[in-house]
PDB file of C-alpha atoms in Angstrom:
ATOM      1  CA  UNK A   1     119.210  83.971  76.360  1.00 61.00           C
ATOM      2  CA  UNK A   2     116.615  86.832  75.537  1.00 81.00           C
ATOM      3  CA  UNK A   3     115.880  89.319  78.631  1.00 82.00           C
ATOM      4  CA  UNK A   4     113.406  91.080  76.585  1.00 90.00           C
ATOM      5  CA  UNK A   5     111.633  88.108  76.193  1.00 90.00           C
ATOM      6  CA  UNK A   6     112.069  86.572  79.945  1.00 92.00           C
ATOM      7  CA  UNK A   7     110.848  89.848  80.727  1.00 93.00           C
ATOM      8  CA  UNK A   8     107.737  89.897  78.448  1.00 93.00           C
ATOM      9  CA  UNK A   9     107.048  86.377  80.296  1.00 93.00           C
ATOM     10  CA  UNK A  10     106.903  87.781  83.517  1.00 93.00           C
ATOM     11  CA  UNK A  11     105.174  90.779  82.537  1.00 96.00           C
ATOM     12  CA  UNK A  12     102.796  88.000  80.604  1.00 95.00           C
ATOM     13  CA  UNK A  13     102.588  85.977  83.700  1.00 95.00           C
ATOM     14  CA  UNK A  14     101.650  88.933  86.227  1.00 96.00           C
ATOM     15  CA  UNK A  15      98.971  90.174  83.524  1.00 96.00           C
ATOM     16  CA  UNK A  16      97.182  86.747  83.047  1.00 96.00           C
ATOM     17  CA  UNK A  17      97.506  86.599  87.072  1.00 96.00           C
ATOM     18  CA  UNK A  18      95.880  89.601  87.514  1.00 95.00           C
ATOM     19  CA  UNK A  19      92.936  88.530  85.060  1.00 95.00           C
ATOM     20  CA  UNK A  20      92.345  85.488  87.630  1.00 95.00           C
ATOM     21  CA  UNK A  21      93.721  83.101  84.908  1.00 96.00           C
ATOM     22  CA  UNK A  22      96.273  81.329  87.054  1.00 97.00           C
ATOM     23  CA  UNK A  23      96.040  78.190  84.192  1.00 97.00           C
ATOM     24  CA  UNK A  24      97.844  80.517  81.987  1.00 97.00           C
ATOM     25  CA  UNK A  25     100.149  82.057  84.340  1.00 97.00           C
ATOM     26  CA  UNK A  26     101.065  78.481  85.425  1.00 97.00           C
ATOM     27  CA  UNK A  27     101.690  77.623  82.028  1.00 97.00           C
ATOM     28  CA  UNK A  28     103.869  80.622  81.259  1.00 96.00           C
ATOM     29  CA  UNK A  29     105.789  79.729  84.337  1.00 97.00           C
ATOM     30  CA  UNK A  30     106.074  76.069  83.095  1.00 97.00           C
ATOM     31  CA  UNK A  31     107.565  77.789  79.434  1.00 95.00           C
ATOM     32  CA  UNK A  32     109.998  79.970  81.010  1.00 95.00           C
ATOM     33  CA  UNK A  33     111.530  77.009  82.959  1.00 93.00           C
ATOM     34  CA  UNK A  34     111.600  74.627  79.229  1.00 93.00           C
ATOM     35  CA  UNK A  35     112.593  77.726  77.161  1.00 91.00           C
ATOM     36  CA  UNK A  36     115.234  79.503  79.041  1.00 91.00           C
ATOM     37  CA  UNK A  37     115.563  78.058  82.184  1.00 92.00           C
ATOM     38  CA  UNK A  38     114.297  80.453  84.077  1.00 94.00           C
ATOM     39  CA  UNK A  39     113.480  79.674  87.542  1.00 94.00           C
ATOM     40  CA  UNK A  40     112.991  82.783  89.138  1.00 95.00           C
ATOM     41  CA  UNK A  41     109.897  84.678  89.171  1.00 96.00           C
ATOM     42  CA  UNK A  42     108.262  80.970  90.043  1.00 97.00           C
ATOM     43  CA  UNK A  43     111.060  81.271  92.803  1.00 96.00           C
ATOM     44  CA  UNK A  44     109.861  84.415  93.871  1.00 97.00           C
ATOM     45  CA  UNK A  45     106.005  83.401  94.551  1.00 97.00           C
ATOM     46  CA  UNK A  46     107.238  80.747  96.712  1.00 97.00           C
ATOM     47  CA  UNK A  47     109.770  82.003  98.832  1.00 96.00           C
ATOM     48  CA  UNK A  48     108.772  85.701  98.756  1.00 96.00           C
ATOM     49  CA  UNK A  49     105.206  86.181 100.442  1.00 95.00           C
ATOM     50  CA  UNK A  50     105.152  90.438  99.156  1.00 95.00           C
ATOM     51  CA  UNK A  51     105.776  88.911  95.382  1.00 96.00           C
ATOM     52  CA  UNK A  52     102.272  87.055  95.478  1.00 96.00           C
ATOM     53  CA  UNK A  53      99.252  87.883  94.176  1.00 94.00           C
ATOM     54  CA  UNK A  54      97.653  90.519  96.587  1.00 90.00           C
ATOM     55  CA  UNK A  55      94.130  88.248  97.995  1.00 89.00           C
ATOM     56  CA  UNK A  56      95.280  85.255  99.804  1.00 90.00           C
ATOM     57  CA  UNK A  57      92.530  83.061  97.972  1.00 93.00           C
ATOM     58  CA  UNK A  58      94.818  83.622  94.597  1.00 95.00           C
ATOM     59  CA  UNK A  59      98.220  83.186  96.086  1.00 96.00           C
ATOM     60  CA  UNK A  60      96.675  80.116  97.353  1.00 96.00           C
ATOM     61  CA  UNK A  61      95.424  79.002  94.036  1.00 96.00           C
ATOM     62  CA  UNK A  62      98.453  79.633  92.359  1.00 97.00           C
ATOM     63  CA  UNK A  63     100.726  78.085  95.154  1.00 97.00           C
ATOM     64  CA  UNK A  64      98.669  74.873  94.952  1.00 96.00           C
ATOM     65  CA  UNK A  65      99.394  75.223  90.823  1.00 97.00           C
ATOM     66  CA  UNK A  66     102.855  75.535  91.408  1.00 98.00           C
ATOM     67  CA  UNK A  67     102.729  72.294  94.096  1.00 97.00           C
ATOM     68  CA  UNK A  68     101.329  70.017  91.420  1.00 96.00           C
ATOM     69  CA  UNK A  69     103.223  71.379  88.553  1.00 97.00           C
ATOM     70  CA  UNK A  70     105.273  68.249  86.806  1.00 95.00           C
ATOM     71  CA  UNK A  71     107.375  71.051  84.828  1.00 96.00           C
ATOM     72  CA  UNK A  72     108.668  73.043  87.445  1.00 97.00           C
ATOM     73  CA  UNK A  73     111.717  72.367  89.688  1.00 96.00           C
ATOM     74  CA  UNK A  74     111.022  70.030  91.876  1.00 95.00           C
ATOM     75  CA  UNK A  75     111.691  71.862  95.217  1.00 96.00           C
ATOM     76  CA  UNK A  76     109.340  74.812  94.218  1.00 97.00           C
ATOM     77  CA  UNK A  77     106.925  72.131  93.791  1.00 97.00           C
ATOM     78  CA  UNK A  78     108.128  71.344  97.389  1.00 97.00           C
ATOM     79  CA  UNK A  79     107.917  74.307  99.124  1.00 98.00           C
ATOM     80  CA  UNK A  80     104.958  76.263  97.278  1.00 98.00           C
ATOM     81  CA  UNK A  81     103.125  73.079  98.612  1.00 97.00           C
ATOM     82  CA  UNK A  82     104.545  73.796 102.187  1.00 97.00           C
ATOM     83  CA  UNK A  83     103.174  77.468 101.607  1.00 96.00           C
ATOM     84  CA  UNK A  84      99.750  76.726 100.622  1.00 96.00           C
ATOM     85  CA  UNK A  85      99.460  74.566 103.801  1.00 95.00           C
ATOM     86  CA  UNK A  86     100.222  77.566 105.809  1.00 94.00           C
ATOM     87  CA  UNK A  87      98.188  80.433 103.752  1.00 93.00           C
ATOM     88  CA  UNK A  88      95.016  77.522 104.439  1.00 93.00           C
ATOM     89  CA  UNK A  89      95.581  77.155 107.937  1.00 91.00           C
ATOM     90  CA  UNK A  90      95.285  81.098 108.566  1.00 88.00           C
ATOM     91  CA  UNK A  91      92.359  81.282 105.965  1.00 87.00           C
ATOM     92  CA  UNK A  92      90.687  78.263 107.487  1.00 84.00           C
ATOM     93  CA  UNK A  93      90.096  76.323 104.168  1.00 80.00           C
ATOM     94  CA  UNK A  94      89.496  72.818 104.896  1.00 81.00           C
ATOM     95  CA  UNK A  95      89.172  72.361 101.401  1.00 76.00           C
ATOM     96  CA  UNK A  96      93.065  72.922 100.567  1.00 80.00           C
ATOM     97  CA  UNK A  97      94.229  71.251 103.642  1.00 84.00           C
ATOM     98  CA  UNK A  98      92.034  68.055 103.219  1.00 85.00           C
ATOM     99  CA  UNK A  99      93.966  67.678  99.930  1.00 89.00           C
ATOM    100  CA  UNK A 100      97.481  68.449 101.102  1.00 94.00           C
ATOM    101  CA  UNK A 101      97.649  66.676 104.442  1.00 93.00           C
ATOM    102  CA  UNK A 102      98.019  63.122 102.918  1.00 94.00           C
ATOM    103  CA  UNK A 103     101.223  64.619 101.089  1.00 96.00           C
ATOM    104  CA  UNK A 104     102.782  66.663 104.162  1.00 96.00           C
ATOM    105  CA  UNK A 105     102.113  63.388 106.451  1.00 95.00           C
ATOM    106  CA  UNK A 106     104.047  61.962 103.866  1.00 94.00           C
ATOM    107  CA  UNK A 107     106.898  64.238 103.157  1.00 94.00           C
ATOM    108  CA  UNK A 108     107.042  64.241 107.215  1.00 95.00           C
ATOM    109  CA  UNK A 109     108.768  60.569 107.122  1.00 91.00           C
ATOM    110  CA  UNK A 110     107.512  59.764 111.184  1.00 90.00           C
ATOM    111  CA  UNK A 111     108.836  56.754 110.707  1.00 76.00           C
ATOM    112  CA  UNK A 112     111.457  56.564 108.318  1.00 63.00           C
ATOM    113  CA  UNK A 113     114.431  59.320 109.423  1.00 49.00           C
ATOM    114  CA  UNK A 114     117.073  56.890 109.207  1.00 54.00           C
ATOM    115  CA  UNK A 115     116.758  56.663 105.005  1.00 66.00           C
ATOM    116  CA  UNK A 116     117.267  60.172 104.677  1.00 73.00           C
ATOM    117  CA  UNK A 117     120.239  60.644 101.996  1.00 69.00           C
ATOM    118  CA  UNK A 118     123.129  63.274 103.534  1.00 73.00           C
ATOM    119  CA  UNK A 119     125.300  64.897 101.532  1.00 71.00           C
ATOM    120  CA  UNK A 120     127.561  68.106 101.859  1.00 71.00           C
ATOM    121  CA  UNK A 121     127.051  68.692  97.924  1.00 71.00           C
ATOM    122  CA  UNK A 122     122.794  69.445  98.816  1.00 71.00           C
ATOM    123  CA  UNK A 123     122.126  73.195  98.045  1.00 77.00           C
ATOM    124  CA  UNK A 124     119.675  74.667 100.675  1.00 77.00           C
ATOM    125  CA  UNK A 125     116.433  74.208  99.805  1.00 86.00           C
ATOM    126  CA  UNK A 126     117.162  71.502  97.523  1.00 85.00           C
ATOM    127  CA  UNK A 127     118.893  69.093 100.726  1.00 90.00           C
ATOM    128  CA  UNK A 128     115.985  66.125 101.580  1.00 91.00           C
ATOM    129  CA  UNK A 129     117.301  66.757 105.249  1.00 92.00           C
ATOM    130  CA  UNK A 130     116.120  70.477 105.590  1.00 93.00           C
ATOM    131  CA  UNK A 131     113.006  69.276 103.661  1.00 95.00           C
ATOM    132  CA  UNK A 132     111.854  66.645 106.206  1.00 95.00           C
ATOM    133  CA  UNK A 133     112.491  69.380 108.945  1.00 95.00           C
ATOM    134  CA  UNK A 134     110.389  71.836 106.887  1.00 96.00           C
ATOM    135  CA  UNK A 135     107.745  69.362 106.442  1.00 97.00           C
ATOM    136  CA  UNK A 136     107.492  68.296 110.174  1.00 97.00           C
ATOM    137  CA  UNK A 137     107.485  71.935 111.101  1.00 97.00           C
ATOM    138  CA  UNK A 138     104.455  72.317 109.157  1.00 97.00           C
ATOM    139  CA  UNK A 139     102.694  69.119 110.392  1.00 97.00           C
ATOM    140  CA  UNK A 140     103.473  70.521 113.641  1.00 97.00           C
ATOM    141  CA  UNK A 141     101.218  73.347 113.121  1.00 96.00           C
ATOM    142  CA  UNK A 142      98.560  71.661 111.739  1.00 94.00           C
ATOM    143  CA  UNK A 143      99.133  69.021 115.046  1.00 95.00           C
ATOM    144  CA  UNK A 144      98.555  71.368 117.251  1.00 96.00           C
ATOM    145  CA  UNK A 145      95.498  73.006 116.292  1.00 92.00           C
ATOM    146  CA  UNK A 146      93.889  69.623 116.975  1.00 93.00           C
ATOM    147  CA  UNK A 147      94.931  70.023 120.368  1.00 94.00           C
ATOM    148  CA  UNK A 148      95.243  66.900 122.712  1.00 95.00           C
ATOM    149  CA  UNK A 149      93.337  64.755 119.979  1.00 96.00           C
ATOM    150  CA  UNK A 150      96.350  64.824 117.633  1.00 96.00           C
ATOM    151  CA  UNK A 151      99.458  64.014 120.623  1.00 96.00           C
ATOM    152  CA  UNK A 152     100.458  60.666 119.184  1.00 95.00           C
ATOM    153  CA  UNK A 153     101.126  62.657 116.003  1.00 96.00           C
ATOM    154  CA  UNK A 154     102.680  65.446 118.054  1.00 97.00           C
ATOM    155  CA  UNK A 155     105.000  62.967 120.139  1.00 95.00           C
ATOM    156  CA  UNK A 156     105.807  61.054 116.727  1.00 96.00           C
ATOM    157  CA  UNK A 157     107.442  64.483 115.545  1.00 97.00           C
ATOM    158  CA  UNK A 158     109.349  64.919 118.656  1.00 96.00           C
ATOM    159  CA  UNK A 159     111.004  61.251 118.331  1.00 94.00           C
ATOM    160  CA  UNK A 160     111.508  61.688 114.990  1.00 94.00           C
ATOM    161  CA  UNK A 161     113.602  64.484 114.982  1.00 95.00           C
ATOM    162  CA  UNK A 162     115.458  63.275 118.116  1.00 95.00           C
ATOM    163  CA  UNK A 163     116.227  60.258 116.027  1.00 93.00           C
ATOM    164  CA  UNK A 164     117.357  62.225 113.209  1.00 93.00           C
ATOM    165  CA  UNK A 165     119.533  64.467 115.040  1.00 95.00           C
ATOM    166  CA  UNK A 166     121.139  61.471 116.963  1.00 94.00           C
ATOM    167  CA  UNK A 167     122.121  60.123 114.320  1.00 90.00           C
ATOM    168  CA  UNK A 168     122.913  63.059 111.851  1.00 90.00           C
ATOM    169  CA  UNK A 169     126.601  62.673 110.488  1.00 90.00           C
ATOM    170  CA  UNK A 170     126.960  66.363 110.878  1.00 92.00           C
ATOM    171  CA  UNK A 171     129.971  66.798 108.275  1.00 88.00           C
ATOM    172  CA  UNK A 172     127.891  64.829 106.215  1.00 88.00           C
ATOM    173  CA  UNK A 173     126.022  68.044 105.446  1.00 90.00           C
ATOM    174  CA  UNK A 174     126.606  71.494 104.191  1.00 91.00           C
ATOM    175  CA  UNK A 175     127.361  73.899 106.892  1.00 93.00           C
ATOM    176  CA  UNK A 176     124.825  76.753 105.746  1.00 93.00           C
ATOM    177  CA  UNK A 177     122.048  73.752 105.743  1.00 92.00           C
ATOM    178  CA  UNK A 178     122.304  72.462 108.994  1.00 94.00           C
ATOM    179  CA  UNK A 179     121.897  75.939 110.567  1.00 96.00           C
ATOM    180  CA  UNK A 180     118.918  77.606 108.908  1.00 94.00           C
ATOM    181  CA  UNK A 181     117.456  74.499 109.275  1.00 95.00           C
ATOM    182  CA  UNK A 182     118.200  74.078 113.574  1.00 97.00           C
ATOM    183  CA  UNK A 183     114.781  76.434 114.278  1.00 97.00           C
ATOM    184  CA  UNK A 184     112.275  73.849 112.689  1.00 97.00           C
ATOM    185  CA  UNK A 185     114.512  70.797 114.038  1.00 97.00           C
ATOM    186  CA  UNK A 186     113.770  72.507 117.606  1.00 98.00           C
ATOM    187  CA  UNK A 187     110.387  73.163 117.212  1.00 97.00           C
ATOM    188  CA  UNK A 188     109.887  69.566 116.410  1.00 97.00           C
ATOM    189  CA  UNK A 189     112.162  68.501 119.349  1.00 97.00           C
ATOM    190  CA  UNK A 190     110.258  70.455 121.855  1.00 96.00           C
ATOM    191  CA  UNK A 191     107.114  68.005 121.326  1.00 95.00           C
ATOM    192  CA  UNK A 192     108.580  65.592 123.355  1.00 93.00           C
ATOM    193  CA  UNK A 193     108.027  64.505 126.873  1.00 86.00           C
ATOM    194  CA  UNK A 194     109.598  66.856 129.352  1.00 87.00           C
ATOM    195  CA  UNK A 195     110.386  64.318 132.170  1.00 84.00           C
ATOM    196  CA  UNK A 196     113.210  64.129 134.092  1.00 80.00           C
ATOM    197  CA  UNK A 197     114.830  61.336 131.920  1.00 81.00           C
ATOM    198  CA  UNK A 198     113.768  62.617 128.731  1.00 85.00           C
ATOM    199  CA  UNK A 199     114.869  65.993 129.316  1.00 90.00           C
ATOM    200  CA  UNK A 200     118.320  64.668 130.364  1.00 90.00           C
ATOM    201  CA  UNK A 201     118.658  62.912 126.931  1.00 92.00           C
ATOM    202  CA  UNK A 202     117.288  65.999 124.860  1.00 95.00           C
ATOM    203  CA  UNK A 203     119.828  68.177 126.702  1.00 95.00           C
ATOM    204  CA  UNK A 204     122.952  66.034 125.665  1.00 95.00           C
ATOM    205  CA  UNK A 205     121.879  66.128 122.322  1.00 96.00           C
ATOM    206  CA  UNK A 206     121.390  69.458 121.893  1.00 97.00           C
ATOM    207  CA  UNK A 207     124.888  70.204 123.733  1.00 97.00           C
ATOM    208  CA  UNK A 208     126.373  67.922 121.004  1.00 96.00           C
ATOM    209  CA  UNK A 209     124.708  70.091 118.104  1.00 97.00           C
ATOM    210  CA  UNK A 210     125.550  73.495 120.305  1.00 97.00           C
ATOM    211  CA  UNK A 211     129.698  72.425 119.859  1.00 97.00           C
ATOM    212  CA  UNK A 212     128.605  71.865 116.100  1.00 97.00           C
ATOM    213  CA  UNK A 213     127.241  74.997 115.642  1.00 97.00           C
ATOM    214  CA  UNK A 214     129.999  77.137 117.592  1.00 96.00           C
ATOM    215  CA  UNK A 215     132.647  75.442 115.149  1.00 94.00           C
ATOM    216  CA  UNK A 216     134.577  78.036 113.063  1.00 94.00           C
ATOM    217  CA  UNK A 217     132.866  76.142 109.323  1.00 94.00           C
ATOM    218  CA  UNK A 218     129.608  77.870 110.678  1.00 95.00           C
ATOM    219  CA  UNK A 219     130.932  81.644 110.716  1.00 95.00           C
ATOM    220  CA  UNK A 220     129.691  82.466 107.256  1.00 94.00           C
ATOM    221  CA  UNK A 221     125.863  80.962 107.673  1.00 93.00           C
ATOM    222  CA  UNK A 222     125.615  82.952 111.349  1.00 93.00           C
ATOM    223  CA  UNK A 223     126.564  86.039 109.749  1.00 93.00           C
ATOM    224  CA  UNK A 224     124.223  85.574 106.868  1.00 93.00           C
ATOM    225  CA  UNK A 225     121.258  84.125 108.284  1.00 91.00           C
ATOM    226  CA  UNK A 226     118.303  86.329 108.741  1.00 91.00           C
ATOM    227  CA  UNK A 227     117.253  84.120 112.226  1.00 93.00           C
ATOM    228  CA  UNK A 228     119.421  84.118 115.179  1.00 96.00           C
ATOM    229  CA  UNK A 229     119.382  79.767 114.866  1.00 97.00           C
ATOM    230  CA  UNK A 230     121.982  79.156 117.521  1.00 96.00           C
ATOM    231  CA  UNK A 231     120.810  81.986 119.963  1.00 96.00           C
ATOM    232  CA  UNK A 232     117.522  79.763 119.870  1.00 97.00           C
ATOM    233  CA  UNK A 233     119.553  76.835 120.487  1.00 98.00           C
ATOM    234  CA  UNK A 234     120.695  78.115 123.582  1.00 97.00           C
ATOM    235  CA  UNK A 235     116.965  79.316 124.768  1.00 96.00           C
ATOM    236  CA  UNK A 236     115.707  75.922 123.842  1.00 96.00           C
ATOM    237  CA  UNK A 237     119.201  74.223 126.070  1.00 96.00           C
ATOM    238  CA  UNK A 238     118.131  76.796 129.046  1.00 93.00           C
ATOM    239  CA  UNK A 239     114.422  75.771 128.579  1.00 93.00           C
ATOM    240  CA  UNK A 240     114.893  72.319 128.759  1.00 94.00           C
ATOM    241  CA  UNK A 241     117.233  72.482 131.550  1.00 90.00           C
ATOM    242  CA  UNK A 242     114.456  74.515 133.575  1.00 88.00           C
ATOM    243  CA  UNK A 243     112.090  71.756 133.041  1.00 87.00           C
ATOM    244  CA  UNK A 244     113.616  68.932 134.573  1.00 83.00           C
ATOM    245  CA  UNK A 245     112.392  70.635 137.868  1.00 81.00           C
ATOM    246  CA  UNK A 246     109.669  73.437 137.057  1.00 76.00           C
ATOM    247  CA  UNK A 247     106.531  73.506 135.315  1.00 74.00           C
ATOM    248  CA  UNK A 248     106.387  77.038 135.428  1.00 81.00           C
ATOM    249  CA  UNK A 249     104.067  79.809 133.520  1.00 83.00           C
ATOM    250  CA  UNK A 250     106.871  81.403 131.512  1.00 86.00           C
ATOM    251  CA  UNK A 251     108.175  78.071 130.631  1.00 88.00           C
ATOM    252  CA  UNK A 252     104.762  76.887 129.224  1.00 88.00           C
ATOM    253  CA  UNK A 253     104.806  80.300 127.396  1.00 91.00           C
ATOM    254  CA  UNK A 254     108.259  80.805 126.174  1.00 93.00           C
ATOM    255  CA  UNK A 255     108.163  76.176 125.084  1.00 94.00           C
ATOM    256  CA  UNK A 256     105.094  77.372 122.790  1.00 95.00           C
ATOM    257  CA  UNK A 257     106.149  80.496 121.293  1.00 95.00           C
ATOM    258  CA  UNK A 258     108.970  78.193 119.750  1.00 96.00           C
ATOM    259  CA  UNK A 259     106.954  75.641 118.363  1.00 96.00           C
ATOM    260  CA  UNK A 260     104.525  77.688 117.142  1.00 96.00           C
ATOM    261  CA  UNK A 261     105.011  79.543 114.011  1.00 92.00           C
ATOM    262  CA  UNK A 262     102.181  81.104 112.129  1.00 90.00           C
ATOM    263  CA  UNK A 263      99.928  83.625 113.647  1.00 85.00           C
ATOM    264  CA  UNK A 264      96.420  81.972 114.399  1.00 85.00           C
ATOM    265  CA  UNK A 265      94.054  81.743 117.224  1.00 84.00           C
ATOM    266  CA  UNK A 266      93.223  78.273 116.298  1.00 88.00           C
ATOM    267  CA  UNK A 267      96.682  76.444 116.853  1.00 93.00           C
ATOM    268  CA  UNK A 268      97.425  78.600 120.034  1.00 93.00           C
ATOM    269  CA  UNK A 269      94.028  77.353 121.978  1.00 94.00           C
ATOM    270  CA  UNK A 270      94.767  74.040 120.529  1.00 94.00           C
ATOM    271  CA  UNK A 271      98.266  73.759 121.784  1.00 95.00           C
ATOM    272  CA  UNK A 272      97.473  75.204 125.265  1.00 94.00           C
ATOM    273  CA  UNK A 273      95.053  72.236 125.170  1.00 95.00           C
ATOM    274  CA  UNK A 274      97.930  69.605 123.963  1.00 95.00           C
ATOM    275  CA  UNK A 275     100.204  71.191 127.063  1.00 92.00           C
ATOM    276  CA  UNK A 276      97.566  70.987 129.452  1.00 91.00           C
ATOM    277  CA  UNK A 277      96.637  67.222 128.544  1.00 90.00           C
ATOM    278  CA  UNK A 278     100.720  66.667 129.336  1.00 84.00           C
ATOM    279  CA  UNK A 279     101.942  65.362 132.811  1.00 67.00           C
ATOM    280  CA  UNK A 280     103.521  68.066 134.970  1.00 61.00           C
ATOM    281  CA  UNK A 281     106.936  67.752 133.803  1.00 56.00           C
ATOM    282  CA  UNK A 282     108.926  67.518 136.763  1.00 49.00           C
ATOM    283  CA  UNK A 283     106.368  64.847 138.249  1.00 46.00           C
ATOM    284  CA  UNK A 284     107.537  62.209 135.957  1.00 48.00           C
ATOM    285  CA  UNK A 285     110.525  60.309 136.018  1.00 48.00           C
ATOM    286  CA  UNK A 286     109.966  58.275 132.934  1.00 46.00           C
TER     287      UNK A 286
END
C-alpha cells in the first residue's frame, strides 16, 4: 500500500471538495475504497461532524453522495444517510428530507423487530441491531416535530423497541454494542404510554437490561464510552417510576430532554404538543 498516494487522494478529495465538485470528491472516495481499501477519510465525514466541509449545504450534499454511493461500505452508506437526515432537519430542507424519509421509515423496521439477525461477531456500527436503534432514534426526531399529528408513528417506536428489548438474547450480542446503543433504545422507549400498567411493564424491562449492564463483560465499554449509557438508564428507571403517580413539570421536562436529540426549535414545540395531546399519566390505568 502507497501512503503517498492515499495521501495525495485525500489531499485530491479535500481540493475538488473545496471547488464545490463533490461528483469528483465522491468518486475519489469511491477509488480509494477499490484501490487500497481505504475507508477512512469517507469514515471521517460521517462520523466526525469538525472533518466536514465547513457550510452545512455541502456537508449535506456530500453526505447524501456518500448515502447513495454503491461503492462505498455499506454502513457509511448507512450512517452518512442518518447524518444528512439530521443536518436537514436543523437547516429546514424539505427537499432532502422528502427524499430520505421513505428510506429511514424503512430502515426503522416498526413492524418487523423480531427478524433482526443477533450476533456477538457484529462490529459496532456494522451490527443491524444498533442500526435499527439508530434509525428509530432519528425517525423519532423527525416524529416529533409533527407534533400530535405524527403519535401513531411516535407510539409505533415506543412498542417497537419494547418488543425488541423483550426479546433481545442479550449474550447474543457484543457487549460494547449493546451499551452505546442503550441511549437511542431509551429514547425510543420513552414514547410509550406512561400509565400505570404500562409503566409497570417498562420498569421490569428496563430492571432486566440494568442487571445486564452492571455485569462485569460491560467494564471495558463503560470505561470507554464517551456517554454515561447506564447512568441514563437509571434516570430513565427513576423517571418512569415517578410517573406511575405524577405528571409533574420536571418530569415532562427531564422525559423530553431524553428523547430529544438535536438542537431545534421545531421538534421541541412539536413534542410539547405530542405530550400535551397525551392523557395525564397517572389518570390512566390502561
Amino acid at each position: 500500500m502507497s501512503y503517498k498516494k492515499i495521501k495525495a487522494s485525500e489531499c485530491s478529495v479535500e481540493t475538488a471538495i473545496d471547488a464545490d465538485d463533490i461528483h469528483s470528491a465522491l468518486r475519489l472516495l469511491e477509488y480509494q475504497q477499490y484501490k487500497y481499501q481505504w475507508h477512512f477519510q469517507a469514515e471521517r465525514f460521517v462520523f466526525r461532524p469538525d472533518c466536514r466541509p465547513a457550510g452545512p449545504d455541502k456537508a449535506l450534499t456530500l453526505l447524501v453522495g456518500i448515502h447513495k454511493s454503491e461503492s462505498l461500505l455499506s454502513h457509511q452508506c448507512f450512517y452518512a444517510g442518518i447524518a444528512a437526515i439530521y443536518i436537514s432537519i436543523q437547516q429546514k430542507n424539505s427537499v432532502s428530507l422528502d427524499g430520505l424519509h421513505p428510506w429511514l421509515f424503512r430502515q426503522a423496521g416498526l413492524t418487523s423487530s423480531e427478524q433482526i439477525v443477533f450476533s456477538p461477531h457484529w462490529r459496532n456500527r456494522e451490527c443491524p441491531y444498533k442500526q435499527i436503534v439508530s434509525a428509530r432514534a432519528c425517525l423519532l426526531q423527525l416524529s416529533l416535530s409533527e407534533g400530535r399529528a405524527a403519535a401513531k408513528t411516535i407510539e409505533s417506536i415506543g412498542n417497537a423497541n419494547l418488543r425488541i428489548l423483550n426479546a433481545m438474547p442479550f449474550r447474543e450480542i457484543s457487549a460494547d454494542v449493546l451499551y452505546r446503543s442503550t441511549t437511542n433504545l431509551l429514547r425510543g422507549l420513552l414514547c410509550l404510554s406512561f400509565n400505570r400498567l404500562g409503566c409497570h411493564q417498562l420498569c421490569n424491562s428496563l430492571k432486566r437490561l440494568r442487571i445486564e449492564l452492571e455485569c462485569g463483560r460491560y467494564r471495558r465499554p463503560v470505561e470507554e464510552a464517551k456517554e454515561n449509557h447506564l447512568g441514563l438508564l437509571i434516570e430513565v428507571l427513576d423517571l418512569v417510576e415517578l410517573a406511575m403517580t405524577s405528571d409533574s413539570q420536571v418530569l415532562r421536562e427531564k422525559r423530553l430532554s431524553i428523547m430529544i436529540n438535536i438542537a431545534s426549535p421545531g421538534i421541541a414545540e412539536g413534542a410539547l404538543d405530542w405530550l400535551d395531546s397525551l392523557e395525564p399519566n397517572f389518570l390512566s390505568d390502561s
